[in-house]
PDB file of C-alpha atoms and ligand atoms in Angstrom:
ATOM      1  CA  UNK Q   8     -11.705  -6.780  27.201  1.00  0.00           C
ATOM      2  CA  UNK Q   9     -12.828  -6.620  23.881  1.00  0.00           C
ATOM      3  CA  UNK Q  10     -13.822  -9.993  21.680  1.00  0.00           C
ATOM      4  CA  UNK Q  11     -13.791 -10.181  17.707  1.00  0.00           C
ATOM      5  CA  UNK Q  12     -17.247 -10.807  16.525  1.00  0.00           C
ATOM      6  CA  UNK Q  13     -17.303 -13.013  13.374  1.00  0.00           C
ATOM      7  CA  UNK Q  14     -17.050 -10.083  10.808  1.00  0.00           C
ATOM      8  CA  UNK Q  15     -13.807  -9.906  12.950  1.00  0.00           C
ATOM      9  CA  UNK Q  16     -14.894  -6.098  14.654  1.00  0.00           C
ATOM     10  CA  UNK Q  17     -13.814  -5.788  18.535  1.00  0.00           C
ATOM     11  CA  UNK Q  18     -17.124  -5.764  20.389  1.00  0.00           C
ATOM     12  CA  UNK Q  19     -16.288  -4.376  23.716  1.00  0.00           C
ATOM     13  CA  UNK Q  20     -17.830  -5.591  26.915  1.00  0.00           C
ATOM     14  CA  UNK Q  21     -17.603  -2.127  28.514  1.00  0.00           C
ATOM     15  CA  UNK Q  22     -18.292   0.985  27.234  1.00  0.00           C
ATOM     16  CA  UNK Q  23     -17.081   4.824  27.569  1.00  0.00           C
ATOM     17  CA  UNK Q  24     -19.644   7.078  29.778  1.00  0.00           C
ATOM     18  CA  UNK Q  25     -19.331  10.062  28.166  1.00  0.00           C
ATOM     19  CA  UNK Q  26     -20.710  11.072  24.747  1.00  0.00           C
ATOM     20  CA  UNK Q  27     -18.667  14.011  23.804  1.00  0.00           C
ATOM     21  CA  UNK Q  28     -15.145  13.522  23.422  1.00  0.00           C
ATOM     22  CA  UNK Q  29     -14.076  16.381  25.718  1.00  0.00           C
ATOM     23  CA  UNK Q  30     -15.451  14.887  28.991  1.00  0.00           C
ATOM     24  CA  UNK Q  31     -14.071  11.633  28.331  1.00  0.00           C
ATOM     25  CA  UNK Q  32     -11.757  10.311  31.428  1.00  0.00           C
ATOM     26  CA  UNK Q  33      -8.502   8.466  31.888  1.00  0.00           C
ATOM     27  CA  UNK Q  34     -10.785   5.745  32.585  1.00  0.00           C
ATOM     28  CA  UNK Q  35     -13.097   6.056  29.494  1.00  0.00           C
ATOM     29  CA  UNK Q  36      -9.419   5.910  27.601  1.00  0.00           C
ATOM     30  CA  UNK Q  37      -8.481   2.975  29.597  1.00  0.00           C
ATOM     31  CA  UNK Q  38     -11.562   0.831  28.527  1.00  0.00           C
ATOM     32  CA  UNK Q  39     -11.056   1.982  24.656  1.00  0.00           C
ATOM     33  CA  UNK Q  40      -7.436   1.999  24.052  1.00  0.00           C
ATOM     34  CA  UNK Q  41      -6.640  -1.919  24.338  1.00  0.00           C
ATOM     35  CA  UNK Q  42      -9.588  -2.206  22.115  1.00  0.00           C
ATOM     36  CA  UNK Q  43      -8.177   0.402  19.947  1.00  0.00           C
ATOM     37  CA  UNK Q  44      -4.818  -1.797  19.744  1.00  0.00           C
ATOM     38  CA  UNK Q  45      -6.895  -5.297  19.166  1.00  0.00           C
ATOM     39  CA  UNK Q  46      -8.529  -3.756  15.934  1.00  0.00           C
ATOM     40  CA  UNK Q  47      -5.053  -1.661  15.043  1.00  0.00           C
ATOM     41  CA  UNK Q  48      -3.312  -5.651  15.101  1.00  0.00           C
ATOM     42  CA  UNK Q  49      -5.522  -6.475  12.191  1.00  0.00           C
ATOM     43  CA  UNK Q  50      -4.374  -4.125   9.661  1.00  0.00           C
ATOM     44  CA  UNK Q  51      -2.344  -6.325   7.914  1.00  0.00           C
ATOM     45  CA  UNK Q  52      -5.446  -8.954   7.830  1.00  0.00           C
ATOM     46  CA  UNK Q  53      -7.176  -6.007   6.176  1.00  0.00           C
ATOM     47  CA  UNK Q  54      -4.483  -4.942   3.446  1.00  0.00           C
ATOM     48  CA  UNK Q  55      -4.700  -8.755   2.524  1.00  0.00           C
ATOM     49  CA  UNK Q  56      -8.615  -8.737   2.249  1.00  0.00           C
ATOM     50  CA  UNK Q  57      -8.589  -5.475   0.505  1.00  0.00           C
ATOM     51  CA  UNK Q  58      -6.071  -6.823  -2.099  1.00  0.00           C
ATOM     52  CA  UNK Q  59      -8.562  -9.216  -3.023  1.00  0.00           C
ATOM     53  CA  UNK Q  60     -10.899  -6.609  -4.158  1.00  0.00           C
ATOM     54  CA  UNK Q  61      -8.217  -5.993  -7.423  1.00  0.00           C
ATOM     55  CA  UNK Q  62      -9.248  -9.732  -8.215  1.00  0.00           C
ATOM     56  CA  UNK Q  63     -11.150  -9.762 -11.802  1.00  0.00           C
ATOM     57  CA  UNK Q  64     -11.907  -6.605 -13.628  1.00  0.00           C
ATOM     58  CA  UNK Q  65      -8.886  -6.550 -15.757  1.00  0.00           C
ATOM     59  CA  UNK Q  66     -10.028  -3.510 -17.947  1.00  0.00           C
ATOM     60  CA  UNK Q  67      -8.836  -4.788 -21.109  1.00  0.00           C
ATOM     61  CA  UNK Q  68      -5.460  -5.558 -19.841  1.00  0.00           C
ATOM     62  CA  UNK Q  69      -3.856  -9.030 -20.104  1.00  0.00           C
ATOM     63  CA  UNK Q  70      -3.868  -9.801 -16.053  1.00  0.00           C
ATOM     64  CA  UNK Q  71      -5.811  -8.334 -13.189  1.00  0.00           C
ATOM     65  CA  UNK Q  72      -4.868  -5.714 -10.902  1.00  0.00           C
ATOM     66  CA  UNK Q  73      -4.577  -8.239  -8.182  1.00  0.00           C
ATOM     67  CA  UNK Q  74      -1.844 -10.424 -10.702  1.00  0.00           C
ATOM     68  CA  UNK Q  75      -0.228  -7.115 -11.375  1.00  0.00           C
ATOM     69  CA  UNK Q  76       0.604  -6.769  -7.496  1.00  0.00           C
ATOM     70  CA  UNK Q  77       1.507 -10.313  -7.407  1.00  0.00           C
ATOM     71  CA  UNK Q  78       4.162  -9.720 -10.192  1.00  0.00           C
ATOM     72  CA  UNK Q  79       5.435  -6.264  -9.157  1.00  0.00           C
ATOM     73  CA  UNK Q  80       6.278  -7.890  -6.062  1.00  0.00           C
ATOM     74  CA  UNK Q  81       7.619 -10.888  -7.037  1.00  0.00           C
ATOM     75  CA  UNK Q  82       9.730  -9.484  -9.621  1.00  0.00           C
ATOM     76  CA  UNK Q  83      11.046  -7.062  -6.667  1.00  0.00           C
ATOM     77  CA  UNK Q  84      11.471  -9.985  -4.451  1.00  0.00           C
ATOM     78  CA  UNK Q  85      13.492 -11.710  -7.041  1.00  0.00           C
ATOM     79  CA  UNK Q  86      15.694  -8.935  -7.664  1.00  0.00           C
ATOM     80  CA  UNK Q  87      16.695  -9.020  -4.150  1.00  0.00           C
ATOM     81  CA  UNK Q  88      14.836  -5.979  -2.896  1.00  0.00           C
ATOM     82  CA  UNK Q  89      14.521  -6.061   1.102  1.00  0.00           C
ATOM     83  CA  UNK Q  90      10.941  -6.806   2.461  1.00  0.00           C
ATOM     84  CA  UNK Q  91       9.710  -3.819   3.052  1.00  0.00           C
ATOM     85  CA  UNK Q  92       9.939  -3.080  -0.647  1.00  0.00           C
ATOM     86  CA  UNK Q  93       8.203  -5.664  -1.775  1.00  0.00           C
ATOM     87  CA  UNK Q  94       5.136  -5.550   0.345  1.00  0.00           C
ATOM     88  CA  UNK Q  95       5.096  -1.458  -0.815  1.00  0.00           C
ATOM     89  CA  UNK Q  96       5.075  -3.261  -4.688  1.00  0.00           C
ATOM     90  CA  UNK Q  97       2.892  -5.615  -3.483  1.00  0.00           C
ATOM     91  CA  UNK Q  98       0.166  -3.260  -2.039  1.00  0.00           C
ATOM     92  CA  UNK Q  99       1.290  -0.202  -4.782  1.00  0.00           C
ATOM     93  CA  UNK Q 100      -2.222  -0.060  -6.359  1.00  0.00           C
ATOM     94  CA  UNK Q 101      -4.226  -0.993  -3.705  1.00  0.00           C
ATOM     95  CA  UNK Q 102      -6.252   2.208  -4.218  1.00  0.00           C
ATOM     96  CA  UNK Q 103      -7.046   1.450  -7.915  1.00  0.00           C
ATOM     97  CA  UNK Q 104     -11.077   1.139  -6.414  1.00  0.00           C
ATOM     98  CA  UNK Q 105     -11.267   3.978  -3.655  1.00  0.00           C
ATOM     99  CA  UNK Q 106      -8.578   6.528  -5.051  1.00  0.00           C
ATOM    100  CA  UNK Q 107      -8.232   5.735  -8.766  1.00  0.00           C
ATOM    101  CA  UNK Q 108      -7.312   9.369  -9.636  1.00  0.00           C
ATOM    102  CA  UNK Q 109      -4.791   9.674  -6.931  1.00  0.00           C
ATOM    103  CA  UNK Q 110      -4.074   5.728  -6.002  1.00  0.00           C
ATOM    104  CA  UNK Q 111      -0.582   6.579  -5.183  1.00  0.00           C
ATOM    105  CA  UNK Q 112      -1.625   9.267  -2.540  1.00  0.00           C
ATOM    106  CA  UNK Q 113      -3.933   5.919  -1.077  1.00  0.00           C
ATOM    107  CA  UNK Q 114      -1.039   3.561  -0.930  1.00  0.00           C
ATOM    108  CA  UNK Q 115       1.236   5.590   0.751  1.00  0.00           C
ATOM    109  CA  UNK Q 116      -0.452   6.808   3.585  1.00  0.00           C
ATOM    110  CA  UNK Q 117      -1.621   3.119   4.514  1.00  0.00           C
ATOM    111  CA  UNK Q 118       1.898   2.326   4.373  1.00  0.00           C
ATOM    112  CA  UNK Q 119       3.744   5.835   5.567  1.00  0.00           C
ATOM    113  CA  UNK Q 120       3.913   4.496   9.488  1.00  0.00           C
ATOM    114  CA  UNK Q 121       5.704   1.739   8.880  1.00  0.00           C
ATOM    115  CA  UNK Q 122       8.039   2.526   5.587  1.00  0.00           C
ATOM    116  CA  UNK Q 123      11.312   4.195   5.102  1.00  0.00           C
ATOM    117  CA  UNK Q 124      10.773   8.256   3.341  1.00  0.00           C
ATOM    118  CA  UNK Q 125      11.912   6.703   0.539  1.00  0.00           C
ATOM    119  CA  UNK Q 126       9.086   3.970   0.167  1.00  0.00           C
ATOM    120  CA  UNK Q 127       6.961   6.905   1.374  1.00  0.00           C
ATOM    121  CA  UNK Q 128       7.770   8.609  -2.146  1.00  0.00           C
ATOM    122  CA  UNK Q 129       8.148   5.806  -3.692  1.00  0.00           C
ATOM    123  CA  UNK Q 130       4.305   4.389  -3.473  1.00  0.00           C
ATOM    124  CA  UNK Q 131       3.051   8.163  -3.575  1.00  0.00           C
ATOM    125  CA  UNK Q 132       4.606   8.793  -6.434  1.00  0.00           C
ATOM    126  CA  UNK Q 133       4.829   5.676  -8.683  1.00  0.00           C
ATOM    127  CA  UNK Q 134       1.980   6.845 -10.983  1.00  0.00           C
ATOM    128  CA  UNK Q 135       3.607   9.971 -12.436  1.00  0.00           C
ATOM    129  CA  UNK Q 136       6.991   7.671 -12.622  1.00  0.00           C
ATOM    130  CA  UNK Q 137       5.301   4.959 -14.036  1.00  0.00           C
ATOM    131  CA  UNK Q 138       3.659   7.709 -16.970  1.00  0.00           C
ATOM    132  CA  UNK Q 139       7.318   8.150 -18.289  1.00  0.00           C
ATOM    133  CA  UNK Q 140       7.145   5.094 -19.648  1.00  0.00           C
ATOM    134  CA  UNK Q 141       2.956   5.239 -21.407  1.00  0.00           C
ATOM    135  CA  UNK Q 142       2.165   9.014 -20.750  1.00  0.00           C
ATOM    136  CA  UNK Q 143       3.129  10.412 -24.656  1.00  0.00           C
ATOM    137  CA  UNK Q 144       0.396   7.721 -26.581  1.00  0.00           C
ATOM    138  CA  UNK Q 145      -2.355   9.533 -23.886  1.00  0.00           C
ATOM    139  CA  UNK Q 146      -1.178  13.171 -24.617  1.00  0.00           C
ATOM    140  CA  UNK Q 147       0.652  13.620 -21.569  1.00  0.00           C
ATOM    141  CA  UNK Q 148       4.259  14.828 -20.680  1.00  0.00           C
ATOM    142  CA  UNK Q 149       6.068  11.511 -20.049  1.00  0.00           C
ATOM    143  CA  UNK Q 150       8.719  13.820 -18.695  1.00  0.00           C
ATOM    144  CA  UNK Q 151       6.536  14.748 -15.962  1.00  0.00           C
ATOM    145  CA  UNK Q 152       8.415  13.227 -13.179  1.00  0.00           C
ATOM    146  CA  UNK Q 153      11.562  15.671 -13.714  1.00  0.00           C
ATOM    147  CA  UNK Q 154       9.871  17.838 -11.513  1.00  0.00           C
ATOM    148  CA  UNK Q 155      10.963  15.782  -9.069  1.00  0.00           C
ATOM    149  CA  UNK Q 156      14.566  15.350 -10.032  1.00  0.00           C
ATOM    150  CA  UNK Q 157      16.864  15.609  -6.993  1.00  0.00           C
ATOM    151  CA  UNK Q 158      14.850  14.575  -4.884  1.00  0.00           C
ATOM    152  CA  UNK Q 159      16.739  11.593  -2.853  1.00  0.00           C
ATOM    153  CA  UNK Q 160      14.249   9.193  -3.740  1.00  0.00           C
ATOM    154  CA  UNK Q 161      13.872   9.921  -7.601  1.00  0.00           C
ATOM    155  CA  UNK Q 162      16.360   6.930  -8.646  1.00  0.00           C
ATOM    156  CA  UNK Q 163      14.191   4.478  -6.136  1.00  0.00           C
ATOM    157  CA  UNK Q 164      10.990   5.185  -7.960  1.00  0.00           C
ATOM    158  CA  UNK Q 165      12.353   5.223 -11.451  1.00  0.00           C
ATOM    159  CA  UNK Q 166      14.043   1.773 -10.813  1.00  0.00           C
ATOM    160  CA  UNK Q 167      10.654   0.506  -8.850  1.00  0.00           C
ATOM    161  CA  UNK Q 168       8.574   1.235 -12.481  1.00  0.00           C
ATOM    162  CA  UNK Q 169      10.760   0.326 -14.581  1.00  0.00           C
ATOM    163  CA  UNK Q 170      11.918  -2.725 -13.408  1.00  0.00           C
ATOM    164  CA  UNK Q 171       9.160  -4.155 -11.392  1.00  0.00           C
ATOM    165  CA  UNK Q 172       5.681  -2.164 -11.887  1.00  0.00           C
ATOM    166  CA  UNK Q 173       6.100  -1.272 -15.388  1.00  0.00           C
ATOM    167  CA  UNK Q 174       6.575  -5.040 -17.049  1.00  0.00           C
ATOM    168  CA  UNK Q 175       4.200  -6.900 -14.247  1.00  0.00           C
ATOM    169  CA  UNK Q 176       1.464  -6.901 -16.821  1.00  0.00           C
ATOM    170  CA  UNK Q 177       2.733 -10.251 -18.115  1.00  0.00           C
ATOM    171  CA  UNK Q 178       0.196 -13.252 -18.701  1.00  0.00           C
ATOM    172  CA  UNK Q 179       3.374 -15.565 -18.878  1.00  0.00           C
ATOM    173  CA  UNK Q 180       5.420 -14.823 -15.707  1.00  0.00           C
ATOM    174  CA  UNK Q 181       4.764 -17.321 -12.636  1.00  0.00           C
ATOM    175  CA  UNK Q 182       4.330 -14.917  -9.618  1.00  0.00           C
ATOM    176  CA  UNK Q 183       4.841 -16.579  -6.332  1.00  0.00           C
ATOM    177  CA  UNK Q 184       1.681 -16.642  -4.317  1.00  0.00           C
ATOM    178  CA  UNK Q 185      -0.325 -14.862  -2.069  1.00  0.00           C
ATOM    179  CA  UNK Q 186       0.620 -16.894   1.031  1.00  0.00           C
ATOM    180  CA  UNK Q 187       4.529 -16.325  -0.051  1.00  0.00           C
ATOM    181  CA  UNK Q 188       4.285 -12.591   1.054  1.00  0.00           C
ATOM    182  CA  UNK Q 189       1.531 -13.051   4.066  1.00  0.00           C
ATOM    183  CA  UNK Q 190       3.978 -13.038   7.043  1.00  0.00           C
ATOM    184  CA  UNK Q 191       5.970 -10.228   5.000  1.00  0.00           C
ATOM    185  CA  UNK Q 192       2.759  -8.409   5.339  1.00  0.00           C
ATOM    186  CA  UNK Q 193       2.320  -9.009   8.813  1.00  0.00           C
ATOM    187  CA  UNK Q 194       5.270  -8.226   9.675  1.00  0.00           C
ATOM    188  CA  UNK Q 195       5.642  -4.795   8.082  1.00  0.00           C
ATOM    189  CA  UNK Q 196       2.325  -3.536   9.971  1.00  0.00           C
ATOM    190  CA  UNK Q 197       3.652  -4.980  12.861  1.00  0.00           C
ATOM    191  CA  UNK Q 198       6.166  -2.493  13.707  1.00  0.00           C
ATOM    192  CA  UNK Q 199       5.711   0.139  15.772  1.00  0.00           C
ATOM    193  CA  UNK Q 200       4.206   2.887  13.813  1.00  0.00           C
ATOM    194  CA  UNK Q 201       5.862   6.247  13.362  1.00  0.00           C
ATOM    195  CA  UNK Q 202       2.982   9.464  14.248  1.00  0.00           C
ATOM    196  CA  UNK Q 203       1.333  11.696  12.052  1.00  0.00           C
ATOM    197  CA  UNK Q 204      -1.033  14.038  12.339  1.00  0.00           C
TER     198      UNK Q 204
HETATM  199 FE1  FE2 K  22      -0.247   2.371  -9.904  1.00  0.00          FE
HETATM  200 FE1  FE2 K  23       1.063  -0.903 -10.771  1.00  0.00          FE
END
């Protein structure tokens, strides 16, 4: 079995004979795949961490891009929005660093396994929503997202900016804290993930 070293990667005590994937056995698959599951039951430990890295640069706005996801998801949490909602506001713009031209794209795969279509399109999409309400003082259509009118999800994503993302850049609101949405976290990558190629 495999053991968590203290950077918290499975170090496994066995290892796979083959080295090319096509002559690997039932066996080889049998030594990597509860391995496989040991490091896939740490996702949620590793949204969390990587959430941290929005801590600090605040780019001239009033609160960080780590409050911002606090208060997107706390304002979606207090206006009664189920659980898996507000861990999709909560981890929205966790590609700000890695994907910061497409950062909705980023969000939304992480979270496409375990998340309703709706949340799918919801996270994907949230940055040409959210541009309907900033896009025409940067010289860009803030009509934009009427491309994507009729789609079943269109009202979602409208509501999610407008309500929760768009005003979360608020020095003055009280977010709850990190350790309030943890086990909401945890329990969203918990589930049994749907496939994708
Ligand atoms: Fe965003
Ligand atoms: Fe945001």
């Amino acid at each position: 079995m495999g053991l968590a070293n203290k950077k918290g990667m499975i170090m496994s005590a066995r290892q796979v004979g083959f080295t090319s994937l096509d002559e690997a056995t039932v066996e080889d698959f049998a030594i990597m795949h509860p391995l496989m599951a040991a490091e896939h039951a740490g996702l949620a430990d590793r949204v969390l961490k990587y959430l941290e890295l929005l801590k600090g640069a605040d780019l001239g706005l009033r609160v960080d891009r780590y409050v911002h996801s606090l208060q997107t998801a706390t304002r979606a949490h207090a206006d009664g929005a189920d659980e898996e909602t507000v861990v999709v506001a909560l981890v929205h713009d966790i590609g700000d660093l890695l994907a910061p031209d497409n950062h909705g794209a980023f969000a939304s795969e992480i979270l496409r396994p375990f998340v309703s279509d709706q949340n799918y399109f919801v996270a994907r999409h949230h940055p040409l929503f959210q541009g309907y309400f900033y896009f025409d003082k940067v010289g860009k259509d803030r009509d934009a997202r009427e491309r994507f009118r009729g789609n079943p999800a269109f009202q979602a994503t409208a509501d999610f900016c407008e309500k929760w993302d768009c005003p979360a850049f608020d020095p003055q609101y009280e977010s709850m804290p990190i350790s309030a949405f943890e086990p909401m976290v945890q329990r969203l990558f918990a589930r049994t993930p749907r496939e994708f190629d």
